[in-house]
Short mmCIF file of C-alpha atoms in Angstrom, two decimals:
data_model
loop_
_atom_site.label_atom_id
_atom_site.label_comp_id
_atom_site.label_asym_id
_atom_site.label_seq_id
_atom_site.Cartn_x
_atom_site.Cartn_y
_atom_site.Cartn_z
CA MET A 17 14.26 -37.58 -10.53
CA SER A 18 14.62 -33.78 -8.50
CA GLU A 19 11.14 -32.75 -6.99
CA VAL A 20 8.41 -30.54 -8.50
CA ARG A 21 8.06 -27.45 -6.68
CA MET A 22 4.98 -24.78 -7.40
CA ALA A 23 6.95 -22.71 -9.71
CA ASP A 24 7.67 -25.34 -11.76
CA VAL A 25 3.57 -25.79 -12.46
CA ALA A 26 3.29 -21.82 -12.24
CA GLU A 27 5.60 -22.21 -15.95
CA ARG A 28 4.09 -24.98 -17.04
CA ALA A 29 0.58 -23.37 -17.36
CA GLY A 30 1.80 -19.48 -17.94
CA VAL A 31 0.81 -18.68 -15.10
CA SER A 32 1.75 -16.66 -11.60
CA LEU A 33 2.66 -18.33 -8.84
CA GLY A 34 -0.45 -17.00 -6.75
CA THR A 35 -2.20 -18.66 -9.51
CA VAL A 36 -1.21 -21.55 -8.35
CA SER A 37 -1.32 -21.44 -4.62
CA ARG A 38 -5.30 -20.36 -5.02
CA ALA A 39 -6.27 -22.60 -7.73
CA LEU A 40 -4.89 -26.55 -5.85
CA ARG A 41 -6.18 -24.85 -2.42
CA GLY A 42 -10.29 -23.72 -4.08
CA LEU A 43 -9.42 -19.71 -3.12
CA GLU A 44 -11.48 -17.53 -4.98
CA GLY A 45 -9.99 -15.02 -8.19
CA VAL A 46 -9.28 -17.87 -10.13
CA SER A 47 -11.39 -18.75 -13.06
CA ALA A 48 -13.03 -22.27 -13.84
CA ALA A 49 -11.04 -23.16 -17.04
CA THR A 50 -7.76 -22.05 -15.81
CA ARG A 51 -8.28 -23.83 -12.57
CA GLU A 52 -8.94 -27.04 -14.25
CA ARG A 53 -5.66 -26.29 -16.82
CA ILE A 54 -3.45 -25.75 -12.96
CA ARG A 55 -4.77 -29.53 -11.70
CA GLU A 56 -4.04 -30.83 -15.00
CA VAL A 57 -0.78 -29.66 -15.33
CA ALA A 58 0.01 -30.40 -11.69
CA ALA A 59 -1.42 -33.93 -12.44
CA GLU A 60 1.03 -34.16 -15.28
CA LEU A 61 3.91 -33.37 -13.42
CA ASP A 62 3.00 -34.74 -10.23
CA TYR A 63 3.35 -32.23 -8.33
CA VAL A 64 2.50 -32.55 -4.54
CA VAL A 65 2.20 -30.15 -1.30
CA ASN A 66 5.50 -30.20 0.25
CA PRO A 67 4.41 -33.22 2.86
CA GLU A 68 6.77 -31.28 5.85
CA ALA A 69 4.93 -28.34 4.78
CA ALA A 70 1.36 -29.95 5.32
CA ALA A 71 2.94 -31.54 8.60
CA LEU A 72 3.35 -28.10 9.49
CA ALA A 73 0.68 -26.07 8.81
CA GLY A 74 -1.21 -29.56 10.82
CA ARG A 75 0.37 -27.50 13.92
CA SER A 76 -0.91 -24.63 15.09
CA THR A 77 1.16 -22.09 16.52
CA GLY A 78 -1.46 -19.48 17.89
CA ARG A 79 0.55 -16.91 16.74
CA VAL A 80 0.65 -14.56 12.95
CA ALA A 81 3.85 -12.31 12.12
CA VAL A 82 3.40 -9.34 11.27
CA VAL A 83 5.77 -8.09 8.67
CA LEU A 84 6.54 -3.85 7.33
CA HIS A 85 9.44 -1.32 7.25
CA ASP A 86 8.55 1.16 10.15
CA LEU A 87 6.12 0.27 13.33
CA THR A 88 6.73 4.32 14.25
CA THR A 89 4.34 5.91 11.25
CA TRP A 90 1.00 6.40 11.43
CA TYR A 91 -0.50 4.19 8.96
CA GLY A 92 1.97 1.31 9.95
CA SER A 93 0.97 1.74 13.53
CA SER A 94 -2.63 2.10 12.51
CA VAL A 95 -2.83 -1.39 10.10
CA VAL A 96 -1.11 -2.66 13.38
CA LEU A 97 -3.42 -1.34 15.64
CA GLY A 98 -6.04 -3.24 13.07
CA LEU A 99 -5.14 -6.61 13.23
CA GLU A 100 -4.57 -6.75 16.78
CA ARG A 101 -7.95 -6.15 17.75
CA ARG A 102 -9.56 -8.06 14.91
CA LEU A 103 -7.51 -11.70 15.96
CA ARG A 104 -6.92 -11.04 19.11
CA PRO A 105 -10.09 -12.62 19.98
CA ALA A 106 -9.50 -15.80 18.08
CA GLY A 107 -6.48 -16.19 20.01
CA LEU A 108 -4.45 -15.17 17.87
CA ASP A 109 -0.95 -13.63 19.06
CA LEU A 110 0.90 -10.81 16.68
CA LEU A 111 5.05 -11.08 16.68
CA VAL A 112 6.20 -8.01 14.96
CA ARG A 113 8.53 -7.69 12.42
CA CYS A 114 10.60 -4.36 10.82
CA VAL A 115 12.46 -4.89 8.05
CA ASP A 116 15.05 -1.52 8.33
CA ASP A 117 16.82 -2.92 5.32
CA PRO A 118 17.66 -5.17 2.26
CA GLU A 119 19.50 -7.32 4.18
CA ASP A 120 17.04 -7.96 7.19
CA ARG A 121 14.31 -8.48 5.25
CA VAL A 122 16.76 -10.98 2.68
CA GLU A 123 17.39 -12.47 6.62
CA PHE A 124 14.00 -12.85 7.92
CA PHE A 125 12.44 -14.49 3.91
CA ALA A 126 15.69 -17.04 4.56
CA ARG A 127 14.93 -18.12 8.12
CA MET A 128 11.33 -19.03 7.59
CA PRO A 129 10.86 -22.23 5.99
CA VAL A 130 13.37 -23.78 8.69
CA ARG A 131 12.58 -21.13 11.35
CA ARG A 132 8.57 -21.42 11.25
CA LYS A 133 7.11 -20.02 14.61
CA VAL A 134 3.90 -18.96 13.11
CA ASP A 135 0.36 -19.94 10.99
CA ALA A 136 0.25 -16.66 8.33
CA LEU A 137 2.05 -13.55 7.79
CA VAL A 138 0.81 -10.38 7.24
CA VAL A 139 3.18 -7.81 5.31
CA VAL A 140 2.55 -4.47 5.53
CA ALA A 141 2.70 -1.98 2.02
CA MET A 142 5.28 -4.54 0.62
CA ALA A 143 5.85 -6.83 -2.27
CA LEU A 144 6.64 -9.98 -1.28
CA THR A 145 8.83 -11.18 -4.50
CA PRO A 146 8.17 -14.72 -6.20
CA GLY A 147 11.18 -16.46 -4.03
CA GLU A 148 10.10 -14.98 -0.95
CA PHE A 149 6.57 -17.05 -1.98
CA ALA A 150 7.69 -19.66 -2.91
CA LYS A 151 9.91 -20.12 0.73
CA LEU A 152 6.87 -18.92 2.14
CA ASP A 153 4.31 -22.02 0.75
CA ASP A 154 7.65 -24.35 1.62
CA ALA A 155 6.94 -23.31 5.17
CA GLY A 156 2.98 -24.03 4.43
CA VAL A 157 2.46 -20.40 5.75
CA VAL A 158 -0.36 -18.75 4.05
CA ALA A 159 -0.16 -14.72 3.49
CA VAL A 160 -1.66 -11.08 3.69
CA ALA A 161 -0.89 -7.82 1.90
CA ALA A 162 -1.96 -5.00 4.09
CA GLY A 163 -1.92 -1.71 2.58
CA SER A 164 -0.39 -3.33 -1.32
CA HIS A 165 -2.21 -4.79 -4.26
CA SER A 166 -1.11 -8.45 -4.78
CA GLU A 167 -1.35 -10.85 -7.65
CA THR A 168 0.20 -13.35 -5.18
CA VAL A 169 -1.61 -13.62 -1.53
CA PRO A 170 -4.74 -11.94 -1.36
CA SER A 171 -4.51 -8.38 -0.60
CA VAL A 172 -6.76 -5.07 1.23
CA SER A 173 -5.99 -1.89 -0.28
CA VAL A 174 -6.91 1.96 -1.07
CA ASP A 175 -7.33 3.08 -5.10
CA ASP A 176 -4.48 5.78 -4.96
CA VAL A 177 -5.11 6.61 -8.80
CA LEU A 178 -8.52 7.34 -7.24
CA ALA A 179 -7.90 8.97 -4.15
CA ALA A 180 -5.68 11.50 -6.48
CA GLN A 181 -8.17 12.52 -8.24
CA GLN A 182 -10.71 13.32 -5.42
CA ALA A 183 -7.45 15.44 -4.67
CA VAL A 184 -7.16 17.30 -7.76
CA ASN A 185 -10.89 17.20 -8.90
CA HIS A 186 -11.34 19.32 -5.57
CA LEU A 187 -8.37 22.05 -6.97
CA LEU A 188 -10.59 22.45 -10.12
CA GLN A 189 -14.04 22.38 -8.84
CA LEU A 190 -12.72 25.32 -7.07
CA GLY A 191 -11.30 27.15 -10.63
CA HIS A 192 -7.65 26.09 -9.50
CA ARG A 193 -5.94 24.99 -13.16
CA ARG A 194 -2.59 25.56 -12.41
CA ILE A 195 -1.74 22.68 -10.07
CA ALA A 196 0.76 21.37 -8.95
CA MET A 197 2.19 17.75 -7.75
CA LEU A 198 3.79 17.54 -5.08
CA ASN A 199 5.68 13.96 -4.75
CA THR A 200 7.60 11.88 -3.37
CA VAL A 201 10.95 9.89 -3.37
CA ALA A 202 10.00 6.26 -2.71
CA ASP A 203 11.47 4.74 0.60
CA SER A 204 9.42 1.55 0.63
CA ASP A 205 7.30 -0.60 -1.69
CA ARG A 206 4.78 0.85 -1.01
CA ALA A 207 6.23 4.04 -1.77
CA TRP A 208 7.22 3.38 -4.83
CA GLN A 209 3.66 2.02 -6.05
CA ALA A 210 1.59 4.59 -4.30
CA GLN A 211 3.88 6.83 -6.06
CA GLN A 212 3.01 5.77 -9.52
CA ASP A 213 -0.18 5.49 -9.13
CA ARG A 214 -0.86 9.25 -7.28
CA GLU A 215 1.08 11.12 -9.98
CA GLU A 216 -1.08 8.99 -12.72
CA GLY A 217 -4.61 10.15 -10.76
CA TYR A 218 -2.81 13.22 -10.82
CA ARG A 219 -2.35 13.50 -14.55
CA THR A 220 -5.69 11.98 -15.31
CA ALA A 221 -7.67 14.46 -13.40
CA MET A 222 -5.36 16.76 -15.13
CA ALA A 223 -6.05 15.06 -18.56
CA MET A 224 -9.88 14.60 -17.96
CA ALA A 225 -9.94 18.41 -17.46
CA GLY A 226 -8.36 19.51 -20.67
CA ILE A 227 -5.57 21.36 -19.01
CA PRO A 228 -1.75 20.05 -19.94
CA VAL A 229 0.65 19.24 -16.96
CA ASP A 230 3.77 21.94 -16.57
CA GLU A 231 6.49 19.77 -16.23
CA GLU A 232 8.26 21.92 -13.78
CA LEU A 233 5.18 21.83 -11.55
CA VAL A 234 5.57 17.89 -10.75
CA VAL A 235 8.42 17.88 -7.78
CA SER A 236 9.76 15.11 -6.92
CA TRP A 237 11.69 14.81 -2.97
CA SER A 238 11.67 13.49 0.07
CA GLY A 239 8.94 12.38 2.60
CA GLY A 240 8.06 14.02 5.17
CA SER A 241 7.35 17.04 6.53
CA ARG A 242 10.86 18.08 5.34
CA GLY A 243 10.74 17.06 1.95
CA GLY A 244 6.99 18.39 1.35
CA ALA A 245 9.17 22.44 2.40
CA GLN A 246 12.03 21.33 0.54
CA GLY A 247 9.55 20.71 -2.38
CA MET A 248 7.31 23.46 -1.99
CA ASP A 249 10.63 26.08 -1.63
CA ARG A 250 11.48 24.26 -5.39
CA LEU A 251 8.01 25.39 -6.98
CA LEU A 252 7.87 28.96 -5.18
CA SER A 253 11.24 29.36 -6.83
CA GLY A 254 10.12 28.66 -10.53
CA ARG A 255 9.26 30.94 -13.31
CA ARG A 256 5.42 31.06 -12.55
CA SER A 257 3.79 29.66 -9.39
CA PRO A 258 0.61 27.76 -9.12
CA THR A 259 -2.52 28.37 -7.58
CA GLY A 260 -3.31 24.97 -6.33
CA VAL A 261 -0.99 22.35 -4.57
CA PHE A 262 -1.84 18.67 -4.15
CA ALA A 263 1.25 16.74 -2.07
CA PHE A 264 1.89 12.96 -2.06
CA SER A 265 0.55 12.56 1.76
CA ASP A 266 -0.46 14.40 5.01
CA GLU A 267 2.99 15.16 5.85
CA VAL A 268 4.34 16.29 3.04
CA ALA A 269 1.46 18.51 2.94
CA LEU A 270 2.44 19.91 6.55
CA GLY A 271 5.65 21.23 5.34
CA ALA A 272 4.74 22.71 2.45
CA ILE A 273 2.19 24.96 4.40
CA ARG A 274 4.68 25.67 6.42
CA SER A 275 7.19 26.99 3.94
CA LEU A 276 4.90 29.29 2.85
CA ARG A 277 3.69 30.56 6.13
CA ARG A 278 7.69 31.28 6.74
CA ALA A 279 7.14 33.37 3.12
CA GLY A 280 4.41 35.33 3.72
CA ILE A 281 1.75 33.39 1.59
CA GLU A 282 -0.84 33.07 3.10
CA VAL A 283 -2.35 29.03 2.99
CA ALA A 284 -5.98 29.19 1.33
CA ARG A 285 -6.53 32.89 -0.22
CA HIS A 286 -2.95 33.19 -2.21
CA MET A 287 -2.61 29.81 -2.48
CA SER A 288 -4.47 26.14 -1.86
CA VAL A 289 -3.22 22.96 -0.38
CA ILE A 290 -4.64 19.07 0.02
CA GLY A 291 -3.30 15.49 0.54
CA ILE A 292 -3.58 12.54 1.14
CA ASP A 293 -4.76 9.97 4.55
CA ASP A 294 -6.42 11.68 6.95
CA HIS A 295 -3.49 12.01 9.38
CA PRO A 296 -4.47 12.61 12.58
CA LEU A 297 -2.55 16.07 12.68
CA ALA A 298 -4.74 17.07 9.25
CA GLU A 299 -7.31 17.72 11.86
CA LEU A 300 -5.44 19.44 13.79
CA THR A 301 -4.23 22.07 11.43
CA ASP A 302 -7.82 22.03 9.73
CA LEU A 303 -5.76 20.25 6.29
CA THR A 304 -7.68 19.93 3.49
CA THR A 305 -7.86 16.11 2.20
CA VAL A 306 -8.32 12.64 0.86
CA ALA A 307 -9.26 9.73 3.68
CA GLN A 308 -8.12 6.76 4.19
CA ASP A 309 -8.90 4.63 7.42
CA PRO A 310 -5.50 2.06 8.41
CA GLU A 311 -7.02 0.10 11.21
CA ALA A 312 -10.04 -0.67 8.66
CA LEU A 313 -7.80 -1.94 6.62
CA GLY A 314 -5.87 -3.49 8.99
CA SER A 315 -9.27 -5.03 10.65
CA ALA A 316 -9.85 -6.51 7.19
CA ALA A 317 -6.50 -8.23 6.99
CA GLY A 318 -7.09 -10.06 10.07
CA GLN A 319 -10.50 -10.63 8.38
CA LYS A 320 -8.21 -12.89 5.23
CA VAL A 321 -6.07 -14.40 7.69
CA LEU A 322 -8.70 -16.23 9.95
CA ASP A 323 -11.18 -17.14 7.06
CA LEU A 324 -7.89 -18.68 5.56
CA LEU A 325 -6.94 -20.95 8.65
CA GLN A 326 -10.47 -21.69 9.18
CA GLY A 327 -10.32 -22.95 5.86
CA ARG A 328 -13.18 -20.72 4.53
CA PRO A 329 -12.90 -18.69 1.14
CA VAL A 330 -10.91 -15.78 0.96
CA ARG A 331 -13.11 -13.21 -0.24
CA ASP A 332 -12.15 -9.68 -3.02
CA THR A 333 -12.92 -6.82 -0.52
CA GLY A 334 -11.63 -4.86 -3.70
CA CYS A 335 -10.14 -1.99 -2.83
CA PHE A 336 -10.94 0.42 -0.05
CA PRO A 337 -13.51 3.60 -0.09
CA THR A 338 -11.29 6.67 0.35
CA ARG A 339 -13.60 10.29 1.08
CA LEU A 340 -12.86 13.88 0.27
CA VAL A 341 -12.19 15.85 3.72
CA VAL A 342 -13.14 20.03 2.86
CA ARG A 343 -11.18 21.94 5.87
CA GLY A 344 -9.65 24.73 5.58
CA THR A 345 -6.13 25.08 3.54
CA THR A 346 -8.42 25.15 0.61
CA ALA A 347 -10.17 27.91 -1.55
CA PRO A 348 -10.90 29.59 -5.01
CA PRO A 349 -7.84 30.89 -6.68
CA PHE A 350 -6.70 34.74 -5.78
CA SER A 351 -8.27 37.46 -8.01
CA GLY A 352 -7.45 40.50 -5.88
#
């Protein structure tokens, strides 16, 4: 008879792998009724924790792995810094692994159960697949997601829908009605989810203001400042330019501003621009933005790791707050 796996319990109970894991480990986030049903199903199937994984879990390595797409970005490096500052005092070392492409990612998770050189894994701006989660569970490695919401493992993130609404509402309150969005083409898990959420926030804010969205003003381009400049060029070539622009990120916004200045269009006076992040360059360039704090997010993810490793309840911290930072790139629509 084949060994019963956690996936079998999840399928029989009609819940996700993450819910089964939380229920059987006594973590929060599972209702009493669901927890009881899962335990009953586990008993019916004679499911027990993988003995090899349990033995491994009892051997502390003193190391935590961090997996992300790119360590060179401000966002990724800030999350890692927050993690390191929280985990170092507890005597835990970080092993950073960048997975640049899908093949690298598959190889990393395929070897995890065999090599198991860490006690925990933090995935930054990545969504764990059920298969990846199963491999971690087989290896006895606990996981936390930083920068993206997860139904499978404890996570910390911002509310990208709300952040976008904050940005667009700022433009609306200034009197703008013809508002464009410079979105980005997804190049990572986080970008894909944030792309959807921030566009949802843009559309929600416009709808709540009773303003129909002109689809010609919703432009998606490659990420970064170059994509922002190219996206702005597309907007300026349209039949009627916007008076305000909401950019997916500060980097996209700065690219858009470069394009405006090259076209002889005065930023703020003739066209307002707002981004999201509060990237270090935002203050230097006087960019209005919606700020988030990825270092604090990394620190919170590190605390969840410590709680998991020490057997403490892992509490839901909800979404991290974002705040509007008004600087010099936004103003009421030009009326001259």
